[in-house]
Coordinates of C-alpha atoms in Angstrom, one line a residue:
X1 CA 213.7 125.5 52.3
X2 CA 210.8 123.8 54.0
X3 CA 210.4 126.9 56.1
X4 CA 210.5 129.1 53.0
X5 CA 207.6 127.1 51.5
X6 CA 205.6 127.3 54.8
X7 CA 206.0 131.1 54.8
X8 CA 205.2 131.4 51.1
X9 CA 202.0 129.6 51.6
X10 CA 200.8 132.3 54.0
X11 CA 200.3 134.6 51.0
X12 CA 197.8 132.3 49.3
X13 CA 194.9 134.3 47.8
X14 CA 196.6 137.7 48.5
X15 CA 199.6 138.0 46.2
X16 CA 198.3 137.1 42.7
X17 CA 199.1 137.8 40.0
X18 CA 202.5 137.6 41.7
X19 CA 203.8 134.2 42.9
X20 CA 203.9 133.1 46.5
X21 CA 207.5 133.4 47.8
X22 CA 209.2 132.8 51.2
X23 CA 212.7 133.6 52.2
X24 CA 214.9 132.6 55.2
X25 CA 218.4 133.9 56.1
X26 CA 220.6 131.5 58.0
X27 CA 223.9 132.1 59.8
X28 CA 225.9 129.2 61.1
X29 CA 222.7 127.0 61.4
X30 CA 220.6 129.7 63.0
X31 CA 217.8 131.6 61.3
X32 CA 218.4 135.3 61.7
X33 CA 215.7 136.6 59.4
X34 CA 212.6 135.4 57.5
X35 CA 209.8 136.8 55.5
X36 CA 207.3 136.2 52.7
X37 CA 205.4 138.1 50.1
X38 CA 202.2 139.1 52.0
X39 CA 200.1 141.2 49.5
X40 CA 200.3 142.2 45.9
X41 CA 202.2 145.4 45.6
X42 CA 203.9 145.0 49.0
X43 CA 207.6 144.3 49.5
X44 CA 208.8 140.9 48.3
X45 CA 209.9 138.0 50.5
X46 CA 213.6 138.9 50.3
X47 CA 213.0 142.5 51.4
X48 CA 210.8 141.3 54.4
X49 CA 213.4 138.7 55.3
X50 CA 216.4 141.1 55.4
X51 CA 214.4 143.8 57.1
X52 CA 213.5 141.3 59.9
X53 CA 217.1 140.8 60.9
X54 CA 217.7 142.1 64.4
X55 CA 220.1 145.0 64.8
X56 CA 222.5 142.8 66.7
X57 CA 222.6 140.4 63.8
X58 CA 223.0 142.9 61.0
X59 CA 226.7 142.4 60.8
X60 CA 226.1 138.7 60.1
X61 CA 224.1 139.2 56.9
X62 CA 227.0 139.1 54.5
X63 CA 228.3 135.8 56.0
X64 CA 224.8 134.2 55.9
X65 CA 223.1 131.9 53.4
X66 CA 219.8 133.2 51.9
X67 CA 217.2 130.5 51.1
X68 CA 214.4 131.6 48.8
X69 CA 211.6 129.4 47.3
X70 CA 211.6 131.2 43.9
X71 CA 214.3 132.9 41.8
X72 CA 214.7 136.5 42.9
X73 CA 213.4 139.1 40.5
X74 CA 215.8 141.1 38.4
X75 CA 213.4 143.8 37.0
X76 CA 211.6 146.8 38.2
X77 CA 207.9 146.1 38.8
X78 CA 205.8 147.3 41.7
X79 CA 209.1 147.0 43.7
X80 CA 212.8 147.2 42.9
X81 CA 214.7 144.1 41.8
X82 CA 215.4 141.7 44.7
X83 CA 218.6 140.4 43.1
X84 CA 220.1 143.9 43.4
X85 CA 219.1 144.0 47.1
X86 CA 220.9 140.7 47.8
X87 CA 224.0 141.9 46.0
X88 CA 224.0 145.2 48.0
X89 CA 223.9 143.3 51.3
X90 CA 227.0 141.3 50.2
X91 CA 225.4 137.9 50.7
X92 CA 227.8 135.3 49.4
X93 CA 225.5 132.3 49.0
X94 CA 221.8 131.9 47.8
X95 CA 219.8 128.7 47.6
X96 CA 216.8 128.8 45.3
X97 CA 213.8 126.4 45.2
X98 CA 213.0 126.8 41.5
X99 CA 213.4 129.1 38.6
X100 CA 210.9 131.8 37.8
X101 CA 209.5 131.2 34.3
X102 CA 208.0 134.7 34.0
X103 CA 209.6 136.3 31.0
X104 CA 210.9 139.4 32.9
X105 CA 212.8 137.1 35.2
X106 CA 213.4 133.5 33.7
X107 CA 217.0 133.1 34.7
X108 CA 218.0 136.8 34.8
X109 CA 217.9 136.9 38.6
X110 CA 220.2 133.9 38.8
X111 CA 222.5 135.2 36.2
X112 CA 222.8 138.6 37.9
X113 CA 223.6 136.9 41.3
X114 CA 226.3 134.7 39.7
X115 CA 227.9 137.7 37.9
X116 CA 228.2 139.4 41.2
X117 CA 230.3 136.4 42.5
X118 CA 227.5 134.9 44.6
X119 CA 227.4 131.1 45.0
X120 CA 224.0 130.2 43.7
X121 CA 222.4 126.7 44.1
X122 CA 219.1 126.1 42.2
X123 CA 216.6 123.3 42.6
X124 CA 216.4 122.5 46.3
X125 CA 212.9 121.1 46.9
X126 CA 212.2 122.1 43.3
X127 CA 209.1 119.8 42.9
X128 CA 207.5 121.3 46.1
X129 CA 208.5 124.8 45.1
X130 CA 206.9 124.4 41.7
X131 CA 203.8 122.8 43.1
X132 CA 203.2 125.7 45.5
X133 CA 203.1 128.1 42.6
X134 CA 201.2 125.8 40.2
X135 CA 198.7 128.6 39.5
X136 CA 201.4 131.1 38.6
X137 CA 203.3 128.6 36.4
X138 CA 200.2 127.3 34.6
X139 CA 199.1 130.9 33.9
X140 CA 202.5 131.7 32.4
X141 CA 202.9 128.5 30.4
X142 CA 199.3 128.0 29.1
X143 CA 198.2 131.6 29.0
X144 CA 195.0 130.8 30.9
X145 CA 194.0 130.5 34.6
X146 CA 194.7 127.4 36.7
X147 CA 191.3 125.7 36.7
X148 CA 189.8 123.9 39.7
X149 CA 186.5 122.0 39.4
X150 CA 184.5 121.6 42.6
X151 CA 181.2 119.9 43.3
X152 CA 179.3 118.1 46.1
X153 CA 177.5 114.9 45.4
X154 CA 175.4 112.2 47.1
X155 CA 176.7 108.7 47.7
X156 CA 174.9 107.5 44.6
X157 CA 176.3 110.2 42.3
X158 CA 173.8 113.0 42.1
X159 CA 174.3 116.7 42.7
X160 CA 170.6 117.6 43.0
X161 CA 167.2 116.1 42.9
X162 CA 164.7 116.5 40.1
X163 CA 162.3 118.6 42.2
X164 CA 163.0 122.3 42.7
X165 CA 163.7 121.9 46.4
X166 CA 167.4 122.5 47.1
X167 CA 169.2 119.7 48.9
X168 CA 172.2 120.7 51.1
X169 CA 174.7 118.0 50.5
X170 CA 177.8 119.3 52.4
X171 CA 178.0 119.9 56.2
X172 CA 179.1 123.0 58.1
X173 CA 182.7 122.0 58.3
X174 CA 183.1 121.4 54.5
X175 CA 181.2 124.6 53.8
X176 CA 183.9 126.5 55.7
X177 CA 186.5 124.5 53.7
X178 CA 184.9 125.5 50.5
X179 CA 184.9 129.2 51.5
X180 CA 188.6 128.8 52.3
X181 CA 189.1 127.4 48.8
X182 CA 187.3 130.4 47.3
X183 CA 189.5 132.8 49.2
X184 CA 192.6 131.3 47.6
X185 CA 191.4 131.7 44.0
X186 CA 191.1 134.8 41.8
X187 CA 187.7 134.0 40.2
X188 CA 184.7 131.7 40.6
X189 CA 182.3 130.6 37.9
X190 CA 178.8 129.2 37.7
X191 CA 176.3 128.7 34.9
X192 CA 172.8 130.2 34.4
X193 CA 170.8 127.4 36.1
X194 CA 173.0 127.3 39.2
X195 CA 172.7 131.0 39.6
X196 CA 168.9 130.9 39.1
X197 CA 168.1 127.8 41.2
X198 CA 170.6 128.2 44.1
X199 CA 171.0 132.0 44.2
X200 CA 174.6 131.6 45.5
X201 CA 176.5 134.6 46.9
X202 CA 179.8 133.0 45.7
X203 CA 181.8 134.8 48.4
X204 CA 184.3 133.7 51.1
X205 CA 182.2 135.0 53.9
X206 CA 182.8 131.9 56.2
X207 CA 186.6 132.4 56.0
X208 CA 189.0 135.3 56.5
X209 CA 190.3 136.3 53.1
X210 CA 189.5 138.0 49.8
X211 CA 186.4 137.3 47.8
X212 CA 187.0 135.9 44.3
X213 CA 185.8 137.8 41.2
X214 CA 182.3 136.3 40.5
X215 CA 181.6 135.1 37.0
X216 CA 178.3 133.8 35.6
X217 CA 177.3 132.7 32.1
X218 CA 173.9 134.2 31.2
X219 CA 173.9 134.2 27.5
X220 CA 170.3 135.5 27.1
X221 CA 170.4 137.8 30.1
X222 CA 167.5 136.1 31.8
X223 CA 168.7 136.1 35.4
X224 CA 166.8 138.6 37.6
X225 CA 168.7 141.5 39.1
X226 CA 167.5 140.5 42.6
X227 CA 170.0 137.6 42.7
X228 CA 172.9 137.8 45.3
X229 CA 175.4 137.7 42.4
X230 CA 174.2 141.2 41.4
X231 CA 174.4 142.9 44.8
X232 CA 177.7 144.7 43.8
X233 CA 179.4 143.7 47.0
X234 CA 182.3 142.3 45.0
X235 CA 183.1 142.4 41.3
X236 CA 180.9 140.3 39.1
X237 CA 181.3 139.6 35.3
X238 CA 178.3 138.4 33.3
X239 CA 179.2 136.6 30.1
X240 CA 176.4 137.1 27.6
X241 CA 175.5 137.3 23.9
X242 CA 174.4 140.9 23.6
X243 CA 175.6 143.4 26.2
X244 CA 179.0 145.1 26.9
X245 CA 179.1 147.5 29.8
X246 CA 180.7 148.1 33.2
X247 CA 179.2 149.8 36.2
X248 CA 179.9 149.7 40.0
X249 CA 181.4 146.2 40.3
X250 CA 179.0 144.8 37.7
X251 CA 180.5 144.0 34.2
X252 CA 178.7 142.6 31.2
X253 CA 181.1 140.9 28.8
X254 CA 179.8 140.1 25.4
X255 CA 180.6 136.8 23.8
X256 CA 181.2 136.1 20.1
X257 CA 178.6 133.7 18.8
X258 CA 181.0 131.9 16.4
X259 CA 183.7 131.1 19.0
X260 CA 184.0 128.6 21.8
X261 CA 182.5 130.0 25.0
X262 CA 185.0 128.4 27.5
X263 CA 188.0 129.6 25.5
X264 CA 186.5 133.2 25.3
X265 CA 186.1 133.2 29.1
X266 CA 189.6 131.9 29.8
X267 CA 191.1 134.4 27.3
X268 CA 189.2 137.2 29.1
X269 CA 190.5 136.1 32.5
X270 CA 194.0 135.9 31.1
X271 CA 193.7 139.5 29.9
X272 CA 192.5 140.5 33.4
X273 CA 195.4 138.8 35.1
X274 CA 193.1 136.4 37.0
X275 CA 195.5 133.5 37.5
X276 CA 193.1 130.9 38.9
X277 CA 189.5 129.9 38.5
X278 CA 187.2 127.7 40.6
X279 CA 184.2 126.3 38.8
X280 CA 181.3 125.4 41.1
X281 CA 178.5 124.4 38.7
X282 CA 176.3 123.3 37.4
X283 CA 176.8 119.8 36.2
X284 CA 176.6 120.7 32.5
X285 CA 179.2 123.5 32.8
X286 CA 181.6 121.3 34.8
X287 CA 181.2 118.5 32.3
X288 CA 182.0 120.9 29.4
X289 CA 185.3 121.8 31.1
X290 CA 186.1 118.1 31.6
X291 CA 185.2 117.2 28.0
X292 CA 187.4 120.0 26.7
X293 CA 190.4 118.9 28.8
X294 CA 190.3 122.4 30.4
X295 CA 191.0 121.6 34.0
X296 CA 194.0 121.1 36.3
X297 CA 192.4 120.0 39.6
X298 CA 189.1 118.7 40.9
X299 CA 187.8 118.6 44.4
X300 CA 184.7 116.4 45.0
X301 CA 182.8 116.3 48.2
X302 CA 180.8 113.0 48.6
X303 CA 178.1 112.7 51.3
X304 CA 178.4 109.0 52.0
X305 CA 175.2 109.0 54.1
X306 CA 173.0 110.6 51.5
X307 CA 171.2 109.0 48.6
X308 CA 169.1 111.0 46.2
X309 CA 168.1 108.0 43.9
X310 CA 167.1 110.2 41.0
X311 CA 168.1 113.7 39.8
X312 CA 170.9 115.6 38.2
X313 CA 173.9 113.4 37.7
X314 CA 177.3 114.5 39.0
X315 CA 180.0 115.2 36.3
X316 CA 182.3 112.4 35.3
X317 CA 186.0 113.0 35.3
X318 CA 188.3 112.0 32.5
X319 CA 192.1 111.6 32.6
X320 CA 192.0 112.0 36.3
X321 CA 194.5 110.9 39.0
X322 CA 193.3 110.7 42.6
X323 CA 196.0 112.4 44.7
X324 CA 194.4 112.6 48.2
X325 CA 191.3 111.8 50.2
X326 CA 190.1 113.3 53.5
X327 CA 187.1 112.5 55.7
X328 CA 184.9 115.0 57.5
X329 CA 182.2 113.2 59.4
X330 CA 180.0 111.5 56.8
X331 CA 181.7 113.4 54.0
X332 CA 184.6 112.2 51.9
X333 CA 186.7 114.9 50.1
X334 CA 188.5 113.6 47.0
X335 CA 191.3 115.5 45.3
X336 CA 192.1 114.8 41.6
X337 CA 194.7 116.1 39.1
X338 CA 194.3 116.2 35.4
X339 CA 196.9 113.9 33.6
X340 CA 197.9 114.5 30.0

């Protein structure tokens, strides 16, 4: 099952809105097949696993145990049901990491396997299997994207100075890490001032992977069209008060004045099947997510050798649990989870 999870993780940033899934086929203690869901719309993990079995080992499939990190699907989507495939191959035992809460599956795959006389074990490394697909499960349960807050701060707790000159807080290594993070999420959001002052591209150009859908809040449409956000190199959505249109990777989404802005954005992303969101600034926008309790994870980069003394204060987390810390030169990377 550990190998299933390792394989599944290779699909990060490529399979959404599907979950990440890995599968391993074992005969008499020997792995004879393995696979994972590599890209949305492509064959599922179970298909890749069974197809990978060498010709000499094909006759062993029925007498093997299939390990899969998530309950096999039982419905027709982009691909046929994996539960049917397992039954056709005559596999007698299936070990599942965790149940799939998606309403089209949610126990139906397990039930179909059991009705076919297959010995089904559910819950091996269940915590780890659920954690791997936390974006998927949060999206299904809360009907909103999984929300990651990210910012870089000085040792004395500032994200910028008071003067217009931009201060680069993070180093080359952590910049690449941030781009890897971006490649793993469906969408990325900044506020008006961050877009105007920093002119970010918000792409994953320093890492191999997909660019997230870029989101910016510009309620009064005051941002100039010359900004990198508007270069149409990747899809960008502008949340504003007055305009609704779509043209060549540039979408203007009109907000309702009498409704909560954050909830409107999250509802829109849910409708677009964007399962995860990384919020990169500015401080006011990040703090609004924190104050609303609308976050799942925070990643804070602290440059321990830099002091700004006066400027824009970093956001302050609430209901947070520190889960991990890493060091990269003079920079400390702290990971937090929201606790109810």
